[in-house]
Short mmCIF file of C-alpha atoms in Angstrom, two decimals:
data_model
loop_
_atom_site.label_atom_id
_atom_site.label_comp_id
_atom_site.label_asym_id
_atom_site.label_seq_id
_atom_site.Cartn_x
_atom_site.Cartn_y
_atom_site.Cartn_z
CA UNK A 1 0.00 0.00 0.00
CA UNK A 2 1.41 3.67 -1.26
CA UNK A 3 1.71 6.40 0.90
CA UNK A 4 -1.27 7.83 -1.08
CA UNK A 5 -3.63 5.10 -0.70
CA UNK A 6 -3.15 5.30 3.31
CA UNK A 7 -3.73 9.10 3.05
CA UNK A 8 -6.66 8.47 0.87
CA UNK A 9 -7.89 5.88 3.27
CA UNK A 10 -7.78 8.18 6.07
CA UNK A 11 -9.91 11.08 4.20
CA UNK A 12 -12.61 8.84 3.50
CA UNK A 13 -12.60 7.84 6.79
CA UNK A 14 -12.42 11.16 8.40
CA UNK A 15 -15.32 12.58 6.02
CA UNK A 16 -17.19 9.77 6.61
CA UNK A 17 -17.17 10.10 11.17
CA UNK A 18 -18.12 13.45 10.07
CA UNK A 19 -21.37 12.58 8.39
CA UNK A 20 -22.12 10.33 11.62
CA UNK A 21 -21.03 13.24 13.61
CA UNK A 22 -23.44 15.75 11.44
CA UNK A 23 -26.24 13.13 11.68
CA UNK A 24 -26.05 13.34 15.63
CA UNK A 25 -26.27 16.81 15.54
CA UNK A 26 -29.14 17.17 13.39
CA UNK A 27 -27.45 19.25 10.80
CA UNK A 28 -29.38 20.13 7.32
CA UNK A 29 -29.64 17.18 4.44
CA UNK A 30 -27.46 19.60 2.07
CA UNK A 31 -24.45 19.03 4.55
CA UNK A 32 -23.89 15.33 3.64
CA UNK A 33 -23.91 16.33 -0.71
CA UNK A 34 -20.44 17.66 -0.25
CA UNK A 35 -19.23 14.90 1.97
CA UNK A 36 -20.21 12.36 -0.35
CA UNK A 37 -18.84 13.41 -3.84
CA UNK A 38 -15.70 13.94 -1.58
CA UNK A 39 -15.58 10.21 -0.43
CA UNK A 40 -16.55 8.91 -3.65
CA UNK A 41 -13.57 10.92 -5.59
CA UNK A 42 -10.96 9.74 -3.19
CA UNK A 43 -12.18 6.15 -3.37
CA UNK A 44 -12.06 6.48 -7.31
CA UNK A 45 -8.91 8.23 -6.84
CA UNK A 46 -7.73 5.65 -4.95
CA UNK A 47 -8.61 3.32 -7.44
CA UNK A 48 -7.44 4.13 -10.23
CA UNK A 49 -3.86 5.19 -8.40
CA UNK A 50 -3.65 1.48 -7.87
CA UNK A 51 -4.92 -0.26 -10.83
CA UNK A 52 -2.44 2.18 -12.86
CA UNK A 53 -3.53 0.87 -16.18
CA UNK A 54 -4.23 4.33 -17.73
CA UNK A 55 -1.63 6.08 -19.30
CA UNK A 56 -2.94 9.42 -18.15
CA UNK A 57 -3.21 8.22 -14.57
CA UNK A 58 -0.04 6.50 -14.74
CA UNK A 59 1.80 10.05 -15.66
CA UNK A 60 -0.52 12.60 -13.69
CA UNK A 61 -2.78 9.97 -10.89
CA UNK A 62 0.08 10.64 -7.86
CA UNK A 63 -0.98 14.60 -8.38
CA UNK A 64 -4.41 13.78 -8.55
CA UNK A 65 -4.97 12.02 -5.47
CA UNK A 66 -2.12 14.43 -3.70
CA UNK A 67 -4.80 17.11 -4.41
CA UNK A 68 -8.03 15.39 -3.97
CA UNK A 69 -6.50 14.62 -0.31
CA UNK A 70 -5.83 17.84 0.32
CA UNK A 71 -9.10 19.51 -0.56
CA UNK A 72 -10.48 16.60 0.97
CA UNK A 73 -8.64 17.64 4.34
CA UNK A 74 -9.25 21.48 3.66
CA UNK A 75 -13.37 20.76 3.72
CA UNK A 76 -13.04 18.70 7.20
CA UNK A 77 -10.97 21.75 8.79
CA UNK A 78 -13.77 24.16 7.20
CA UNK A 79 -16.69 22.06 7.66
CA UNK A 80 -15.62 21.26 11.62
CA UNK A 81 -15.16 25.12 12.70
CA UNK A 82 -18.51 25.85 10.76
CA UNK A 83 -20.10 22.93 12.02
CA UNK A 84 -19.16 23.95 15.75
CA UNK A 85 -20.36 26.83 15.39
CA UNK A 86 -23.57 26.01 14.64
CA UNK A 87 -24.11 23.49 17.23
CA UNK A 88 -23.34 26.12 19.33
CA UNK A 89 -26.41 27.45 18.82
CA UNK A 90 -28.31 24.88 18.75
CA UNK A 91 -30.91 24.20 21.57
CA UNK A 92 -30.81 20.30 23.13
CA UNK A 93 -31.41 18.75 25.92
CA UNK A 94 -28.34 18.82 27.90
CA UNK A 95 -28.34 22.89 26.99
CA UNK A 96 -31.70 23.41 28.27
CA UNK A 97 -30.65 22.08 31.80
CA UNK A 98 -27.37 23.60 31.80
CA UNK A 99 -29.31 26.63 31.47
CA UNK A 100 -31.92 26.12 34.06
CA UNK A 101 -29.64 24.99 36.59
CA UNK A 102 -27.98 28.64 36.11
CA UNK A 103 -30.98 30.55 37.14
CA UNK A 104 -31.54 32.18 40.71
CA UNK A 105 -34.54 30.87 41.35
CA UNK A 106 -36.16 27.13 41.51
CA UNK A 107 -38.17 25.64 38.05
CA UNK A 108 -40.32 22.85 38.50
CA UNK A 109 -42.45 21.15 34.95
CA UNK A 110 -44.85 18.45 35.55
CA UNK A 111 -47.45 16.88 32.88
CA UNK A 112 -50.29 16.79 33.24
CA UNK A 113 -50.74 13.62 35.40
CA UNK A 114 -48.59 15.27 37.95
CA UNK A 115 -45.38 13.72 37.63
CA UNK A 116 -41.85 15.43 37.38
CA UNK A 117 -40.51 15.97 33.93
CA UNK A 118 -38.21 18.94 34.95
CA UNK A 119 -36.22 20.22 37.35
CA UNK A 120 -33.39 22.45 37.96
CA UNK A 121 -31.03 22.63 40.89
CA UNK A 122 -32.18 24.65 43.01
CA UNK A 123 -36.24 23.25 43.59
CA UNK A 124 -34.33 20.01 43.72
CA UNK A 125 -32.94 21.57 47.11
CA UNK A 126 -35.91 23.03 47.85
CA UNK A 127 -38.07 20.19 47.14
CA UNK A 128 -35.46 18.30 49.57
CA UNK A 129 -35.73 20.18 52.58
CA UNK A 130 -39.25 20.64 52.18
CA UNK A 131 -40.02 16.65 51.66
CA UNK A 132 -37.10 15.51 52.61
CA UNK A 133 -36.84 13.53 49.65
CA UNK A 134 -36.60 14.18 46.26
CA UNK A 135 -40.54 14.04 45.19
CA UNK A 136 -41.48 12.36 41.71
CA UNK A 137 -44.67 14.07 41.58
CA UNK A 138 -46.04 17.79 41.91
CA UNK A 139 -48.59 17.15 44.28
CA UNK A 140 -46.24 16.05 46.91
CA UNK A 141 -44.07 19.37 46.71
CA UNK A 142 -47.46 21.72 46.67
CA UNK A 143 -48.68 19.46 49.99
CA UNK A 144 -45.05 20.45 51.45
CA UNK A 145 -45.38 23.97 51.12
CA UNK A 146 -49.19 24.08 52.38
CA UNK A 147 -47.95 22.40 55.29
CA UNK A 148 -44.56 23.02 55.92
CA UNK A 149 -42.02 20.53 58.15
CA UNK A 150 -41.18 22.54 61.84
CA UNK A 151 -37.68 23.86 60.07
CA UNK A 152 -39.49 25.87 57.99
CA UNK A 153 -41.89 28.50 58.68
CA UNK A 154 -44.77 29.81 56.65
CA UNK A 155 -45.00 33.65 55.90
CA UNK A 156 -48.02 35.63 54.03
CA UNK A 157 -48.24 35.42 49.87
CA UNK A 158 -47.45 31.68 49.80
CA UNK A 159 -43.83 32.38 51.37
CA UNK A 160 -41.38 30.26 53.04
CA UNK A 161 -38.79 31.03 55.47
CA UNK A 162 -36.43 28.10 55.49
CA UNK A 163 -33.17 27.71 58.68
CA UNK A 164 -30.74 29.21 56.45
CA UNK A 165 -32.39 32.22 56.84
CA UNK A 166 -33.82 32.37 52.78
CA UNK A 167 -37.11 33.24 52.09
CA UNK A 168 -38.57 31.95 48.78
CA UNK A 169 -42.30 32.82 47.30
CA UNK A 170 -44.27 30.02 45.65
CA UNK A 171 -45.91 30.29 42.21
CA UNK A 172 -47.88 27.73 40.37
CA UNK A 173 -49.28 28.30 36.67
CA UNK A 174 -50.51 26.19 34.17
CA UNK A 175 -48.81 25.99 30.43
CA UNK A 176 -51.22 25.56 27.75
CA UNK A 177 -50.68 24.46 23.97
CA UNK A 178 -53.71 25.58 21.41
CA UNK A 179 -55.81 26.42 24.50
CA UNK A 180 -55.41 23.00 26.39
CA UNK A 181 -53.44 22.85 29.57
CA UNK A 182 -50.18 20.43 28.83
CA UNK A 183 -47.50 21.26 31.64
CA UNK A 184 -47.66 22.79 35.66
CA UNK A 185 -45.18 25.09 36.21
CA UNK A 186 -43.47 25.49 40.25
CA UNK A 187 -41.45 28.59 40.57
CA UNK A 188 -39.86 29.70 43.76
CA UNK A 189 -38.16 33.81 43.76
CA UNK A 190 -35.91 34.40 46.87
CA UNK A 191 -37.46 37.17 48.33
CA UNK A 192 -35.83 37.39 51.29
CA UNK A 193 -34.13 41.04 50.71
CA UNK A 194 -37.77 41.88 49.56
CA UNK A 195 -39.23 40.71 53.53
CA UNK A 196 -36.12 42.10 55.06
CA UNK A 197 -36.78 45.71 53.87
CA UNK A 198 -41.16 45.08 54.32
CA UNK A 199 -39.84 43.97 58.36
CA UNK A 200 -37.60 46.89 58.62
CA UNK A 201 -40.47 49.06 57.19
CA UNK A 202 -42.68 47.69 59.79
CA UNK A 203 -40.54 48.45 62.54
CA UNK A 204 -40.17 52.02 61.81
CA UNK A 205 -44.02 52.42 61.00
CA UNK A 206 -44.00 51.25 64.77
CA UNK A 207 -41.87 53.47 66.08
CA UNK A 208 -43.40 56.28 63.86
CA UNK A 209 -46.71 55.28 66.05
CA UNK A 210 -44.87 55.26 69.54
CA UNK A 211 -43.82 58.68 68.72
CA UNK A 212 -47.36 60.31 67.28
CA UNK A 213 -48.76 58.11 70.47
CA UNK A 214 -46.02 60.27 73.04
CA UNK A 215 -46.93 63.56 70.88
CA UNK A 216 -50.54 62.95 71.31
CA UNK A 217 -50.15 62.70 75.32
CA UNK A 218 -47.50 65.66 75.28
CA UNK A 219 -50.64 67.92 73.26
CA UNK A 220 -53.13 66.70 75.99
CA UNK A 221 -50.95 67.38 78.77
CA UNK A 222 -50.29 70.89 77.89
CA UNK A 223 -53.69 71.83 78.40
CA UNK A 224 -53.71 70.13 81.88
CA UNK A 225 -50.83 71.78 82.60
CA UNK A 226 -51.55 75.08 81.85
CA UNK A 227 -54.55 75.01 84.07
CA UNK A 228 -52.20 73.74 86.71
CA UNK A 229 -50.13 76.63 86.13
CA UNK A 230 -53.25 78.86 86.89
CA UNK A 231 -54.61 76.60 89.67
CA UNK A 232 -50.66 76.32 91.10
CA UNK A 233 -50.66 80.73 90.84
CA UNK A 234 -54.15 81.70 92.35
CA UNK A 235 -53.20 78.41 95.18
CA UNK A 236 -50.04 80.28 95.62
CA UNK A 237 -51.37 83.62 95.67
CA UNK A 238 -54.75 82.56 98.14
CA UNK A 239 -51.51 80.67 100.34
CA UNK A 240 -49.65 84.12 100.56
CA UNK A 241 -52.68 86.66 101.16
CA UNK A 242 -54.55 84.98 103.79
CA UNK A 243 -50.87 84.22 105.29
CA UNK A 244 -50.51 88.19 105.20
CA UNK A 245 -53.92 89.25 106.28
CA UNK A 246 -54.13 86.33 109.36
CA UNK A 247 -50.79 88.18 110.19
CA UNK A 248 -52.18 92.35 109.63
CA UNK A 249 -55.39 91.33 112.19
CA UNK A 250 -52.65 90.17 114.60
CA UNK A 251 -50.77 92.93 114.33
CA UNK A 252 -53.79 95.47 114.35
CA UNK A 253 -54.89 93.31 117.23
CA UNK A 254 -51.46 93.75 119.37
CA UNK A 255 -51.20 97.60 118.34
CA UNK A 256 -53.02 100.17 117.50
CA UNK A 257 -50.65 102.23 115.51
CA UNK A 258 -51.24 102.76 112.26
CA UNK A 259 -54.52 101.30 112.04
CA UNK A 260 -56.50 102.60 109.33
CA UNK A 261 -52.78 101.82 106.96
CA UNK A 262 -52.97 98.09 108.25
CA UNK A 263 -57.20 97.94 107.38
CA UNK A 264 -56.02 99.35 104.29
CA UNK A 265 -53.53 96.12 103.50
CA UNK A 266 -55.65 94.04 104.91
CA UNK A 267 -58.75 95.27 102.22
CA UNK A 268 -56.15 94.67 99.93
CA UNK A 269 -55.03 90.80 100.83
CA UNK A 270 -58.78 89.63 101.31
CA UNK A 271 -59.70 91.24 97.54
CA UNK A 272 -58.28 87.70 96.63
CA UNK A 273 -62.19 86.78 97.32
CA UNK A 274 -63.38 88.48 94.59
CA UNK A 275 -62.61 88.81 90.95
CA UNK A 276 -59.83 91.69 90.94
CA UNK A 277 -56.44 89.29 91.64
CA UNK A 278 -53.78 91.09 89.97
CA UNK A 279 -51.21 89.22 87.77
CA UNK A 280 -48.59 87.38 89.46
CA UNK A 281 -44.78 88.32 87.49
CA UNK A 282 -43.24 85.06 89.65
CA UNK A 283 -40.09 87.30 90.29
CA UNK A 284 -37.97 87.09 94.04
CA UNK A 285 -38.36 91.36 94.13
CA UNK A 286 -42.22 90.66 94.24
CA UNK A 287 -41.50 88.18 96.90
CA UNK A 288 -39.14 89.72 99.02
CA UNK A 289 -41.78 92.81 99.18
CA UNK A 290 -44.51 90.86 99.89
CA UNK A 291 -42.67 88.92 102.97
CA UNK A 292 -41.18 91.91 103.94
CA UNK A 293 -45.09 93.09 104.09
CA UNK A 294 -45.56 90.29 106.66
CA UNK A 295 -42.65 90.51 108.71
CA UNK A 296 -40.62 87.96 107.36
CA UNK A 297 -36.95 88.66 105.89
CA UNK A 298 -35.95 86.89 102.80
CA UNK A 299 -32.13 85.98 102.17
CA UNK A 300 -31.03 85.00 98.33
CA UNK A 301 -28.11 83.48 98.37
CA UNK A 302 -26.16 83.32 94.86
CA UNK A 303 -27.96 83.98 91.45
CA UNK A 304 -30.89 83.10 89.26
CA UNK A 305 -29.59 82.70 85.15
CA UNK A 306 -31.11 85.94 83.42
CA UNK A 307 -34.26 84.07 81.45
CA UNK A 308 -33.83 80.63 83.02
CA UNK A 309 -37.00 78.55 82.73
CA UNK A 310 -37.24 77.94 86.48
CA UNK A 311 -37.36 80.97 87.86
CA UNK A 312 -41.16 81.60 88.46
CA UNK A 313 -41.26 78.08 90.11
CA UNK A 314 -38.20 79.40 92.47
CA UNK A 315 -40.16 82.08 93.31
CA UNK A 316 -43.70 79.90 93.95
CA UNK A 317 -41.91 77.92 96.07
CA UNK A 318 -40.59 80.28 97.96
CA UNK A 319 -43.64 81.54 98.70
CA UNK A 320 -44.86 78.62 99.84
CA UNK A 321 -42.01 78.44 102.21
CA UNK A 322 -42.90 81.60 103.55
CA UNK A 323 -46.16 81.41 104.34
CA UNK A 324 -45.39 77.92 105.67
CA UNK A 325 -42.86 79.64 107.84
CA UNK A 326 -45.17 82.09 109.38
CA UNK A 327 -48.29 79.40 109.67
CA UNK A 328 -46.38 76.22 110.90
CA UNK A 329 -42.53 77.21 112.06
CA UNK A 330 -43.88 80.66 113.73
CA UNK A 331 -40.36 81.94 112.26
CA UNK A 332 -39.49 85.18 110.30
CA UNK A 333 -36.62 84.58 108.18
CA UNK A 334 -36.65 82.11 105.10
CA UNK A 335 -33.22 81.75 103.30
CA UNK A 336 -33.29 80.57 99.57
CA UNK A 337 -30.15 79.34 98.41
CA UNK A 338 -29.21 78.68 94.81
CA UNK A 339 -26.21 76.48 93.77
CA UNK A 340 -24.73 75.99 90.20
CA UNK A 341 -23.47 72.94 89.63
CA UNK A 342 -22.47 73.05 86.04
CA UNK A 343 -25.58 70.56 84.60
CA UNK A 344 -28.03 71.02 86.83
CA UNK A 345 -29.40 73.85 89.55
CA UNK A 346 -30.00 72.48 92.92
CA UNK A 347 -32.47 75.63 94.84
CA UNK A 348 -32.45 74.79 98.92
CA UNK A 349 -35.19 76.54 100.90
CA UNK A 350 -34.79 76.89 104.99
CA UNK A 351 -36.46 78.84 107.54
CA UNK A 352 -35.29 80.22 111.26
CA UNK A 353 -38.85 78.63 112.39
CA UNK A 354 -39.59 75.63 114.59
CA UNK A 355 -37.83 72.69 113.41
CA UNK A 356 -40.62 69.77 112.27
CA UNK A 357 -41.10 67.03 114.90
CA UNK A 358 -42.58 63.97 112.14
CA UNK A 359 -42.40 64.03 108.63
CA UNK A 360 -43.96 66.78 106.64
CA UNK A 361 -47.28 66.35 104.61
CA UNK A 362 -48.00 67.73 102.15
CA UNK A 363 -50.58 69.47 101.46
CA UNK A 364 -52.55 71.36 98.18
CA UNK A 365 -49.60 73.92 98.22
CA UNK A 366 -46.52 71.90 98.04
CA UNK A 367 -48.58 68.93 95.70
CA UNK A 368 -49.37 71.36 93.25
CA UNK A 369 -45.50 73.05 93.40
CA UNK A 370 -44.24 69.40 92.81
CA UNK A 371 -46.33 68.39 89.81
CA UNK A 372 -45.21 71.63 88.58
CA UNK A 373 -41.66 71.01 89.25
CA UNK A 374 -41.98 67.42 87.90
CA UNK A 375 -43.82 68.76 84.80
CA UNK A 376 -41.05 71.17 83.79
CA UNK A 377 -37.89 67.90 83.95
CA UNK A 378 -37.13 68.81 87.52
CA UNK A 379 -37.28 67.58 90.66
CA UNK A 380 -38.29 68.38 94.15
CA UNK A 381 -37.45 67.07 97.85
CA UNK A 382 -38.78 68.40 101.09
CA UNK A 383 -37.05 67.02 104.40
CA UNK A 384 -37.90 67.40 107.85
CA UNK A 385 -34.37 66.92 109.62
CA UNK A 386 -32.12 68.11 110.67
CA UNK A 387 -34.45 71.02 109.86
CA UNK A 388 -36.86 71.85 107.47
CA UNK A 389 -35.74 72.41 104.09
CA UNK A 390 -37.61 72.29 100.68
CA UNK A 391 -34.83 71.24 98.00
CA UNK A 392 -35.58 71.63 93.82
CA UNK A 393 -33.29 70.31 91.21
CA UNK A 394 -33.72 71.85 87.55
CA UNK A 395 -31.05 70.58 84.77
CA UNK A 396 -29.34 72.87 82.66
CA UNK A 397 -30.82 73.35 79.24
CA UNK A 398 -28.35 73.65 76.75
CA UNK A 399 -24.48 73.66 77.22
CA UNK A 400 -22.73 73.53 80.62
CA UNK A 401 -20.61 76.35 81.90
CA UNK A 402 -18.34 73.98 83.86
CA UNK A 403 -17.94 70.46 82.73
#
């Protein structure tokens, strides 16, 4: 055998795996002309090379066959890359589940008797931790995710929440063909970034509604306090008068100087019974003249802040203290000293009076002072020993002077 018929041999053979390889691959009727005329030329080439009983072929039959290989071999390289090519594009089987496997979400395709034709990766997992098995039919994954094992727990809109945290939504739909139902379709979407953001939503929506519910209370309290405010000022203000006019009958009482002045003050105090109360400024001046009116001294002792919020409740309590101190302690000197303390304001009130012998009560005066107090972020004591002292705390409001 020449070296021709072997090449020969092997260009038939390659041309003819190609056909089988073409038939396999489903590729067009017109493919397999070419491949044909090609193995029938180099078997006639091949042939007549070896029979060599033709003058012509004996002189020229080596060239011929050289060249019928060799186009032979150029139409295999040519044929091959186009050939490739093509079945790259082509849809089968083994591309169709490459290329569900791929996607993010789980595919399920049943007929329609139910059973599993199809399925990709991922419902496979699914379908396993819901089942714990790998289900042949559709009914047995759709009874799964009705009724879920104790891993996995149900959420709204046919959702699962499975231990790993995931959260998948179910969908089931029916594929038709010329208006007749052929194939149920399973799809599960991860939604679990989807439920993350709806649960973070939620909580904010409830904190949005603790805060209108606080706002709500804050409006209605205003109004109360307000009209504590008032009833605290005319308390207050009742509290000091009678305290001054129980003191002017005394005094008219022990001496008669000066009497018709003293009636005079003491038409003045009781007007508190009828409708012309002036206004009450809450200022120390006001108070120190008005104690000073009854006898009783009043000693300030450091500094109330120019506009500080607390000052009209420094100088209600100290009235209260002072008419306290003339009523109960039978003294006549109330001291009101005022500390700062760099956050807060601590206000101590004291009198020269009787010291308490049992705890102190309190009564309309001091209960009103303290939800005052309370109302504006403060806070009040009142202690009976070693002596009597009446003790508010108010917190700075806004930057410390000494930190």
């Amino acid at each position: 055998m020449t070296i021709f018929n072997m090449l020969i041999m092997l260009t038939v053979t390659g041309e003819s795996l190609f056909m089988v390889y073409k038939w396999n691959n489903s590729a067009p009727a017109r493919s397999y002309i070419v491949s044909a005329v090609l193995i029938l030329v180099n078997i006639v080439s091949g042939t007549v090379n070896q029979w060599g009983s033709i003058p012509f072929f004996d002189r020229y039959g080596k060239y011929i066959a050289a060249s019928v290989v060799i186009l032979t071999v150029l139409h295999l390289i040519q044929a091959l890359l186009k050939d490739s090519h093509r079945v790259s594009k082509y849809v089968s089987s083994s591309s169709v589940y490459e290329a569900l496997d791929g996607l993010t979400l789980g595919v399920c395709f049943a007929d329609s008797d139910g059973r599993i034709v199809l399925c990709n990766n991922r419902m496979r997992i699914i379908a396993k931790q819901l089942t714990g098995d790998h289900p042949q039919l559709m009914e047995n994954i759709l009874s799964a995710i009705s009724s879920p094992p104790e891993t996995v727990v149900s959420l709204p809109e046919n959702s699962l929440e499975f231990q790993d945290g995931k959260i998948y939504q179910f969908r089931l739909s029916q594929i038709t063909v010329e208006g007749e139902p052929c194939r149920q379709q399973l799809m599960a979407q991860e939604v679990t970034e989807l439920h993350n953001m709806y649960r973070q939503l939620d909580r904010e929506n409830e904190k949005l509604k603790q805060t209108n519910r606080r706002l709500n209370e804050m409006y209605n309290r205003m109004t109360d306090d307000i009209r504590e405010k008032e009833s605290l000022e005319l308390k207050v203000y009742i509290h000091d008068t009678m305290g001054r006019s129980l003191l002017t009958i005394r005094n008219i009482i022990n001496n008669d100087a000066e009497t018709d002045m003293k009636l005079q003050s003491l038409k003045r105090v009781v007007s508190v019974l009828f409708d012309n109360r002036p206004a009450l400024r809450g200022t120390m001046y006001e108070v120190k003249e008005a104690a000073a009116k009854m006898g009783v001294k009043v000693n300030v002792k450091g500094y109330i802040p120019a506009g500080a919020y607390f000052s009209e409740l420094i100088a209600a309590a100290a009235r209260e203290c002072i008419t306290n101190c003339i009523r109960h302690a039978k003294g006549n000197e109330v001291t009101v000293e005022i500390t700062d303390m760099g956050r807060l304001y601590r206000i101590v009130i004291t009198n020269n009076g009787t010291k308490p012998e049992h705890e102190i009560s309190e009564g309309s005066g001091l209960s009103s002072l303290r939800r005052r107090v309370v109302a504006e972020g403060g806070e009040m004591h009142v202690f009976h020993e070693p002596e009597f002292s009446l003790t508010l705390i108010f917190p700075r409001k806004g930057k410390p002077q000494n930190d």
